[in-house]
Coordinates of C-alpha atoms in Angstrom, one line a residue:
X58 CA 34.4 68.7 130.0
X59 CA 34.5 69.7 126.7
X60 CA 33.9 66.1 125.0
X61 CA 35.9 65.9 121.5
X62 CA 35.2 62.0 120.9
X63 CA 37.3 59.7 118.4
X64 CA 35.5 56.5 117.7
X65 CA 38.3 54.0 116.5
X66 CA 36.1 51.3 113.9
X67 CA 33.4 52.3 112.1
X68 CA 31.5 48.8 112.2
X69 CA 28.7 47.2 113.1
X70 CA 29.2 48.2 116.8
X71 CA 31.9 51.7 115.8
X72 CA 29.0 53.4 113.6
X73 CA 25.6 53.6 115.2
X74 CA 27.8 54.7 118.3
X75 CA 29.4 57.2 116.5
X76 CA 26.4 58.4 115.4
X77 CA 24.4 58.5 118.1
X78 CA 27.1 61.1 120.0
X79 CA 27.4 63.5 116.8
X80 CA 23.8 64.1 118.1
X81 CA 25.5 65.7 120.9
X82 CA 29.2 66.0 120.6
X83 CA 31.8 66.6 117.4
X84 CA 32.6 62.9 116.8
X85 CA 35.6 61.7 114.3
X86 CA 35.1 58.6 113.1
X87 CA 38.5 56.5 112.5
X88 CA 39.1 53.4 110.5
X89 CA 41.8 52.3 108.8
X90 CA 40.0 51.2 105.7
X91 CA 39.7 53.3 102.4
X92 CA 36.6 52.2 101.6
X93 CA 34.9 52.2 104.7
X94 CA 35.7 55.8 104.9
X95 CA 34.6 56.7 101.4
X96 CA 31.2 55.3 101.4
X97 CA 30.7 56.9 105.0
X98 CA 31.2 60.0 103.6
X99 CA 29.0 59.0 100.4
X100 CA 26.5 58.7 103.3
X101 CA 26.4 55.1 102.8
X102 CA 26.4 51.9 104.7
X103 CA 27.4 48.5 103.6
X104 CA 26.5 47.2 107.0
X105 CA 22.6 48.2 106.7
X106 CA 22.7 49.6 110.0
X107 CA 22.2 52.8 109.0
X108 CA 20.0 54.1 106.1
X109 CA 21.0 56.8 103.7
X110 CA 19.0 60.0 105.3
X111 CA 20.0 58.7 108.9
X112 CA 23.8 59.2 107.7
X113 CA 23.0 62.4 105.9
X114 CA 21.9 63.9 109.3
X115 CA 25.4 63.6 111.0
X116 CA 27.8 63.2 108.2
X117 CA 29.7 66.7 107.1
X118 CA 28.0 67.8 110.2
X119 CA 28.9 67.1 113.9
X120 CA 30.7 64.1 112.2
X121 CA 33.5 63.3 110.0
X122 CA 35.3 60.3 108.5
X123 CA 38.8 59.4 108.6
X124 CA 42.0 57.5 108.2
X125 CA 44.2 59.6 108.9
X126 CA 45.9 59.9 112.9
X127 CA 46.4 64.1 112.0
X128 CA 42.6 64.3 111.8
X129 CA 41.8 62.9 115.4
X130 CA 44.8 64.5 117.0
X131 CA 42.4 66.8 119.1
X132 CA 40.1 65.0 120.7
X133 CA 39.7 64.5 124.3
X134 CA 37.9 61.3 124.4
X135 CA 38.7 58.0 122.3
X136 CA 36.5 54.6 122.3
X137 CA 37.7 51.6 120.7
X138 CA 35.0 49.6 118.7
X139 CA 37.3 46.9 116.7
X140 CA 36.5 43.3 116.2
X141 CA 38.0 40.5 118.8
X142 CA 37.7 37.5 117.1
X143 CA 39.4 34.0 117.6
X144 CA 41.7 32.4 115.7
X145 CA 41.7 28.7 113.9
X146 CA 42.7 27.3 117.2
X147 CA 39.6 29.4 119.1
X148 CA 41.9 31.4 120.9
X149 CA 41.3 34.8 121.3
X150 CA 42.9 37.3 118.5
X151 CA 43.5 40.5 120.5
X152 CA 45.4 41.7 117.3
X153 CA 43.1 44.6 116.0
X154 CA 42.7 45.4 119.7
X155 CA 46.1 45.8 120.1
X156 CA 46.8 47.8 117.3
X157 CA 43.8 50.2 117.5
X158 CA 45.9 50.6 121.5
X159 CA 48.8 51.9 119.3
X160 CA 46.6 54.0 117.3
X161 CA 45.7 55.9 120.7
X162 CA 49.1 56.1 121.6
X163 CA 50.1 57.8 119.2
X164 CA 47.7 61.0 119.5
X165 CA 46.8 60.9 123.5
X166 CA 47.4 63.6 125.4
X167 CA 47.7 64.6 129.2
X168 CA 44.2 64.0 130.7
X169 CA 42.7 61.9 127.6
X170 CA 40.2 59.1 128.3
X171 CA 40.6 55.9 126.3
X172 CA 36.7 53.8 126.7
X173 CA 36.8 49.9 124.9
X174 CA 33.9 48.3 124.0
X175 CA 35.1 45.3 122.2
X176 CA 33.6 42.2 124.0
X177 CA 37.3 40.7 126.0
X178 CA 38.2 38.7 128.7
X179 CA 38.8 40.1 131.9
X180 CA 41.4 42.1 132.5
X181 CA 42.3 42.6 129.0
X182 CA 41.9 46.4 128.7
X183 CA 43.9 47.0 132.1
X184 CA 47.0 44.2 131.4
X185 CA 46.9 44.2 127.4
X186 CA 45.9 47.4 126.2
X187 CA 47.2 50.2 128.2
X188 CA 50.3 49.0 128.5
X189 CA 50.6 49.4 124.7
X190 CA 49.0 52.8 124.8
X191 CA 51.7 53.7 127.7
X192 CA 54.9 52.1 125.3
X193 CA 53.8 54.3 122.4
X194 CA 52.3 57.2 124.2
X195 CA 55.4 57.4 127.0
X196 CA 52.5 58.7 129.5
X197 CA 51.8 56.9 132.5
X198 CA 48.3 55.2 133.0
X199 CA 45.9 57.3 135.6
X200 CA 48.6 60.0 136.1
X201 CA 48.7 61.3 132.6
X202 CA 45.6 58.8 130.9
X203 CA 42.4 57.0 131.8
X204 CA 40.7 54.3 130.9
X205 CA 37.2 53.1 130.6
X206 CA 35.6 49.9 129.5
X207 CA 31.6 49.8 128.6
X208 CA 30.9 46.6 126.4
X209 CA 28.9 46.7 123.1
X210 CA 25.5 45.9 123.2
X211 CA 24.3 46.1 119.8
X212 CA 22.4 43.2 118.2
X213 CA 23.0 43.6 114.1
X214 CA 20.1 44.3 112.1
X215 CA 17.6 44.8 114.9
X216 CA 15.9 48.0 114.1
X217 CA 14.0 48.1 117.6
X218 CA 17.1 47.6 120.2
X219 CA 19.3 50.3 118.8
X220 CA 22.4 51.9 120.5
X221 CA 20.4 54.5 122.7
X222 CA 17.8 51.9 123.5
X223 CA 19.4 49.1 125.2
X224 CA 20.3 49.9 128.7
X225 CA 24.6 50.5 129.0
X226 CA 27.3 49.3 131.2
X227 CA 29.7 51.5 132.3
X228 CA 33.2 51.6 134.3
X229 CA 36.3 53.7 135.0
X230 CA 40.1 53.4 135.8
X231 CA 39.5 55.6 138.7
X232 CA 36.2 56.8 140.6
X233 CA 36.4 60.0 138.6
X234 CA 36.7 58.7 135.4
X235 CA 34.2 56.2 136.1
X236 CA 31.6 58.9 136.8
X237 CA 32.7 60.7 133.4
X238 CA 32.3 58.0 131.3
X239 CA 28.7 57.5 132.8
X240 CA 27.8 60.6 132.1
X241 CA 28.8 60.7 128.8
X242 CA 27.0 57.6 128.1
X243 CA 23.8 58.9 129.9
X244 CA 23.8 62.0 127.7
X245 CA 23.2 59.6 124.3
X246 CA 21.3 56.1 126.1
X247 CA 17.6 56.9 126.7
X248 CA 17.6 53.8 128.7
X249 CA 20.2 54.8 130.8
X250 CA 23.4 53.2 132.5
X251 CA 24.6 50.9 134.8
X252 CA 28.3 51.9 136.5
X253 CA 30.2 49.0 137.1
X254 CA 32.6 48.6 140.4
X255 CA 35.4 48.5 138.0
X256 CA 36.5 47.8 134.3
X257 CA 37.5 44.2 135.2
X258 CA 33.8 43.4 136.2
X259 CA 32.4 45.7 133.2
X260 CA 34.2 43.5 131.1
X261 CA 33.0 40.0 133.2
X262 CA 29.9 41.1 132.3
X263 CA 30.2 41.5 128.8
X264 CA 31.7 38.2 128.5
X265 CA 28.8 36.5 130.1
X266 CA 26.1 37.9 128.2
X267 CA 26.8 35.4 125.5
X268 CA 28.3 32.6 127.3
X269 CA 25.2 32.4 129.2
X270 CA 22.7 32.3 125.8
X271 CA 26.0 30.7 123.8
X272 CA 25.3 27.5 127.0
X273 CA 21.1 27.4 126.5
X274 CA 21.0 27.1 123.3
X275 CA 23.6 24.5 123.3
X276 CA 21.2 22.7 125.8
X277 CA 18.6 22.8 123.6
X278 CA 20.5 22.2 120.9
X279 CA 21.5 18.7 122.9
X280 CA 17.9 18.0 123.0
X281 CA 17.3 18.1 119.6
X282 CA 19.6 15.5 119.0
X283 CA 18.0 13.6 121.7
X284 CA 14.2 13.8 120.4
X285 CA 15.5 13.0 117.1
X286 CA 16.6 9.6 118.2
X287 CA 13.1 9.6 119.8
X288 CA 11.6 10.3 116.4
X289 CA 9.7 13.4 118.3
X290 CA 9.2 16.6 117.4
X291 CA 11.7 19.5 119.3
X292 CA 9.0 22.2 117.8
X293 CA 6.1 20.4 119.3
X294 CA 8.1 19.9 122.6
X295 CA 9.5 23.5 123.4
X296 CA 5.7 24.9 122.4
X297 CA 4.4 22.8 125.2
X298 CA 7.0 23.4 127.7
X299 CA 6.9 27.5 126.7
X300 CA 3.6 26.7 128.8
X301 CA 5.1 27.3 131.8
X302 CA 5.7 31.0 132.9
X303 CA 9.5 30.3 133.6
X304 CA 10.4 28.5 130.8
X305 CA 13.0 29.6 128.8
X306 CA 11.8 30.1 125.1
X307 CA 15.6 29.3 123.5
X308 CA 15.9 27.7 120.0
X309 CA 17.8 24.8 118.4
X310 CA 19.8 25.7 115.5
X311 CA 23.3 27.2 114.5
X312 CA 25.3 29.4 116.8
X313 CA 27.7 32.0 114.8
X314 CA 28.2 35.3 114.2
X315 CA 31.0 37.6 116.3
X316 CA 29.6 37.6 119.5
X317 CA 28.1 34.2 121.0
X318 CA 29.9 31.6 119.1
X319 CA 33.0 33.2 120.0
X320 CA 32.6 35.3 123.2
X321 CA 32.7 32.0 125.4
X322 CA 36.2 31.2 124.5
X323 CA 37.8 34.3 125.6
X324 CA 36.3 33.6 129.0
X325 CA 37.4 29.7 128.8
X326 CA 40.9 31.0 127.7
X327 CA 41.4 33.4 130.8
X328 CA 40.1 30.5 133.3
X329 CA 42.2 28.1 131.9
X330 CA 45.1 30.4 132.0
X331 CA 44.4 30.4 136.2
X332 CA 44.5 26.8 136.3
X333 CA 40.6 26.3 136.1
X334 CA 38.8 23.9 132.8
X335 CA 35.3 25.4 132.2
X336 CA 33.6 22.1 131.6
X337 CA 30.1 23.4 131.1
X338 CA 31.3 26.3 129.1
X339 CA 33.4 23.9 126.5
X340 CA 31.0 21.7 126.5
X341 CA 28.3 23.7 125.5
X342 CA 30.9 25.4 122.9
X343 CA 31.4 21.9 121.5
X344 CA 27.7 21.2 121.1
X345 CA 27.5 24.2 119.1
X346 CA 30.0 23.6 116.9
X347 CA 29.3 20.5 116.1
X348 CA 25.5 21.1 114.8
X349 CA 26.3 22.3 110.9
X350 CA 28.2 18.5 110.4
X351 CA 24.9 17.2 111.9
X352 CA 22.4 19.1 109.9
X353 CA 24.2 17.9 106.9
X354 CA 24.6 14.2 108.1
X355 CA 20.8 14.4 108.9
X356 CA 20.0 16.0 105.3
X357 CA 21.8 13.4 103.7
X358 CA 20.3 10.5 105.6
X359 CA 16.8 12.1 104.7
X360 CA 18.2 12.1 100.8
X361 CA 18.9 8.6 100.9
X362 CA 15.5 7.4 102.6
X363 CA 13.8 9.2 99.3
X364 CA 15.8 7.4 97.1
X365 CA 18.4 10.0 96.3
X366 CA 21.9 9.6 94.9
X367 CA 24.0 11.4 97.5
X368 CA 27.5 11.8 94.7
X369 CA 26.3 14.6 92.5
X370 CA 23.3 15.3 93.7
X371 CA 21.8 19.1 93.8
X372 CA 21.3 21.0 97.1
X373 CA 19.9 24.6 97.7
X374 CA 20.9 26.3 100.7
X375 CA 19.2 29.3 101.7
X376 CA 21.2 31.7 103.9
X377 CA 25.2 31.9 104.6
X378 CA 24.8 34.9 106.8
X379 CA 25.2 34.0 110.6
X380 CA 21.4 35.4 111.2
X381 CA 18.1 36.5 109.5
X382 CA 17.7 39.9 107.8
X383 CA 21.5 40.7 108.3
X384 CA 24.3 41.3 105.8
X385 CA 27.0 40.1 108.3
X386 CA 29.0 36.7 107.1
X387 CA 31.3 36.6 109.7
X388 CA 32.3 33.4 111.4
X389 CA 28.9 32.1 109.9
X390 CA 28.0 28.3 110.9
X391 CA 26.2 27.4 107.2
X392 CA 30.3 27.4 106.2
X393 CA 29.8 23.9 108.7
X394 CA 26.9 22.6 106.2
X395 CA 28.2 23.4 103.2
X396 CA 31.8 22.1 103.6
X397 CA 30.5 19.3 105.1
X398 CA 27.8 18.4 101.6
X399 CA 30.4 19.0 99.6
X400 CA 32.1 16.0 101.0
X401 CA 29.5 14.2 100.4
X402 CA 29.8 14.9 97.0
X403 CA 26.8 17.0 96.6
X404 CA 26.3 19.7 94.4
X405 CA 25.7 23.0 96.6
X406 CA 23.9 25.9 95.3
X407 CA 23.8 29.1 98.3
X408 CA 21.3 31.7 97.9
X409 CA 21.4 34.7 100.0
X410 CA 19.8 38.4 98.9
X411 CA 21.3 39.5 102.1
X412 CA 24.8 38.5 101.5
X413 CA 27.4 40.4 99.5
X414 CA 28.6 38.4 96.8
X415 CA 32.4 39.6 96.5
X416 CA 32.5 39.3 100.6
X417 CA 31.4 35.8 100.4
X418 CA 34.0 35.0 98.1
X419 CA 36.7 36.8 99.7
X420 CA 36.0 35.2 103.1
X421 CA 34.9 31.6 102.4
X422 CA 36.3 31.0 98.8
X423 CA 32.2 30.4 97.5
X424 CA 30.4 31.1 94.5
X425 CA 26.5 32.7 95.7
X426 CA 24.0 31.3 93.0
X427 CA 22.5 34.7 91.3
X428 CA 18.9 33.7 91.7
X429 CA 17.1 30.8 92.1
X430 CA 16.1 29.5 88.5
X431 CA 14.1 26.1 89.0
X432 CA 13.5 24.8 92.5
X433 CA 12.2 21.2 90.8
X434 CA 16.0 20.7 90.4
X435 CA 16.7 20.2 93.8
X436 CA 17.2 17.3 95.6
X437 CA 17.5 18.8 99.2
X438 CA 16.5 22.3 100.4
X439 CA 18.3 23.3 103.3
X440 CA 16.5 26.8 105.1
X441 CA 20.0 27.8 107.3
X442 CA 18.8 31.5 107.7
X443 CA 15.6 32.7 108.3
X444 CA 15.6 35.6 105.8
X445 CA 12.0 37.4 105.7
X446 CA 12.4 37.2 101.6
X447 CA 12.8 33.6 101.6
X448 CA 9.2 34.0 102.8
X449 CA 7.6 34.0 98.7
X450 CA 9.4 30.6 98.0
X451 CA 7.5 28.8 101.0
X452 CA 4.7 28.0 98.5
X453 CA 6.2 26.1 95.9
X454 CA 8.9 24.3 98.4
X455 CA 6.0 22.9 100.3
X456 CA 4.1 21.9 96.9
X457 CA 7.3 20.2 95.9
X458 CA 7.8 18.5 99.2
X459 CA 4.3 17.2 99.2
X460 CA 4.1 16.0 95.4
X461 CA 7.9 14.7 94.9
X462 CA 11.2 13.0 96.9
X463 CA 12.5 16.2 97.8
X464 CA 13.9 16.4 100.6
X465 CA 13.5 20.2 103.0
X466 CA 15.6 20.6 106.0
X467 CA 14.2 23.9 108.0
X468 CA 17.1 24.3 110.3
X469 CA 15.2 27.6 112.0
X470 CA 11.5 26.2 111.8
X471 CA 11.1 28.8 109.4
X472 CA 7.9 27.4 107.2
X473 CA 4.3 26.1 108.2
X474 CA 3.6 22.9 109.3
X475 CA 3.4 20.5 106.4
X476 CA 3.4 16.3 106.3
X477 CA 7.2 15.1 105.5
X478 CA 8.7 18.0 106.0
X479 CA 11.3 18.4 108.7

């Protein structure tokens, strides 16, 4: 087959794919944002995932930019990259989803494959989004149309697991389609594919990924709070269990971002839609959540043990992005920490290089602090986000911590060792 490919969001997950196949293939890339589209075609990326020269080798090339439907009217092969989110009552928000399915349906033709790879719950593509493409389209589904379903795998702003790296699963709405949409992926993945039985277990799959990490880290994040009461070290605990050959060498800490913190509810939301409570899923979902109101509480507890005068008092936090070394903001937890000082009354300065000011404010109505002027200042330093460039202010927090009350919460461990420092 001559492979024409349309990839439908040019994010995080929609780019380096895109990219990746203009290596190979003519590849249109479609989003429904101006700006997205200009700076693509500027050759740059707001995302970071892809440098300057890396865009320069594909753009104008084997690949072009787009928001307009005329533009991807004659490819062959679509693949849906768009954000699934939840929604304020962590239900799943199929909403982009659903109307990047009437995008396809309105420029599909006779013997067109249509491949998601937004993370979903099971069945989703088969009983959500075909049936959309089929309404607009008016062609029937494996008569006229196919459909694949091969989850993103891409883990934003590592620059050692990239796209072609990190082995991919496939699947097909029919044994045929299921072996072309291999192939196409084998063509770009150096290490290589997995075909699925079907799309419903592709996307099982996907869903679990996270759920499964999303549930040990919510275990260790349990003991935490546990050895806390104990008055003993977590850090010193999990380096002496990591001992063992089969220990698992998970983390405490704050669980965001677009993928783990929210990929467990769309699996929770189709069990409980067949009658079944996932208590261990929930549960572990609820830890979770819960751990930015705790570092906060524990912050201020530590504040007040120094002497501190909790109304008005000045905080640092370092980070608001939902990892290190990563521009993304979405669905971050240090939202959890900061609302949560700010009823205490505190004063809360964020600082994050990483972070794009104007996104920040958009997103979570806050201010980002330019620079950091005079750390002295601060009553309470809270490290949220391992940034490498908090790396040069390690020296003075730990001289302050040592020689005044100030109080240093390192949420990811992120500093050496020093005596009254958490």
């Amino acid at each position: 087959m001559n492979h024409k490919i349309c990839v439908i969001g040019l994010g995080y997950v929609g780019l380096p794919l895109a990219a990746e196949f203009a290596k190979k293939y003519i590849v249109k890339g479609f989003d429904i944002s101006k700006k997205r589209i200009a700076e693509l075609n500027a050759c740059t990326d707001s995302t970071l995932e892809m440098t300057t020269d890396q865009l320069r080798e594909v753009m104008g090339k084997n690949m072009t930019a787009t928001c307009e439907l005329d533009d991807i009217k004659e490819c062959n092969i679509f693949i849906v990259t768009v954000p699934t989110p939840i929604d304020k009552h962590r239900r799943p928000d199929i909403t982009l989803l659903i109307k990047a399915s009437e995008t396809v349906g309105k420029v599909i033709k006779k013997g067109d494959i249509v491949i998601y790879e937004s993370t979903v719950y099971p069945g989703c593509t088969e009983d959500d989004c075909v049936p959309v493409i089929e309404k607009v389209s008016g062609l029937k589904f494996n008569v006229d149309f196919f459909a694949g379903y091969s989850p993103e795998r891409i883990n934003p702003g590592d620059k050692e697991h990239t796209v072609s790296k990190i082995k991919k699963v496939t699947s097909g709405s029919t044994p045929e389609t299921a072996e072309t949409v291999d192939q196409l992926y084998k063509s770009i993945i150096t290490a290589g594919t997995h075909k699925a039985e079907s799309i419903k277990v592709a996307e099982a799959a996907k869903v679990i990924e996270n759920t499964q990490r999303d549930v040990n880290i919510a275990f260790i994040n349990e003991l935490s709070l546990i050895f806390n009461k104990m008055g003993i070290d977590t850090d010193a605990v999990l380096k002496a269990a990591a001992t063992k050959w089969n220990f698992l060498p998970f983390r405490p800490g704050l669980v965001g971002g677009h993928c783990i913190g929210v990929d467990p509810y769309y699996l929770a939301h189709k069990a409980q839609e067949l009658g079944y409570n996932p208590e261990m899923i929930l549960a572990g979902r609820r830890i979770n959540d819960n751990m930015g109101s705790y570092i906060a509480n524990q912050t201020v507890k530590l504040m007040i043990k120094k002497g501190h005068k909790i109304e008005g008092a000045k905080i640092l936090v370092l980070g608001i992005t939902f990892k290190e070394n990563c521009p993304d903001i979405r669905n971050s937890k240090v939202i959890d920490i900061i609302h949560e000082l700010k009823d205490f009354g505190c004063g809360v300065d964020i600082f994050d290089p990483w972070a794009d000011k104007e996104e920040v404010r958009e997103e979570y109505s806050l201010e980002l602090t330019e620079k950091i002027e005079d750390l002295s200042s601060y009553a309470a330093v809270v490290l949220a986000v391992a940034h490498s460039a908090f790396r040069k202010y390690e020296p003075e927090i730990m001289s302050l911590l040592d020689g005044s009350n100030m109080v240093v919460y390192d949420v990811k461990s992120f500093f050496e060792r020093s005596s009254g420092r958490l």
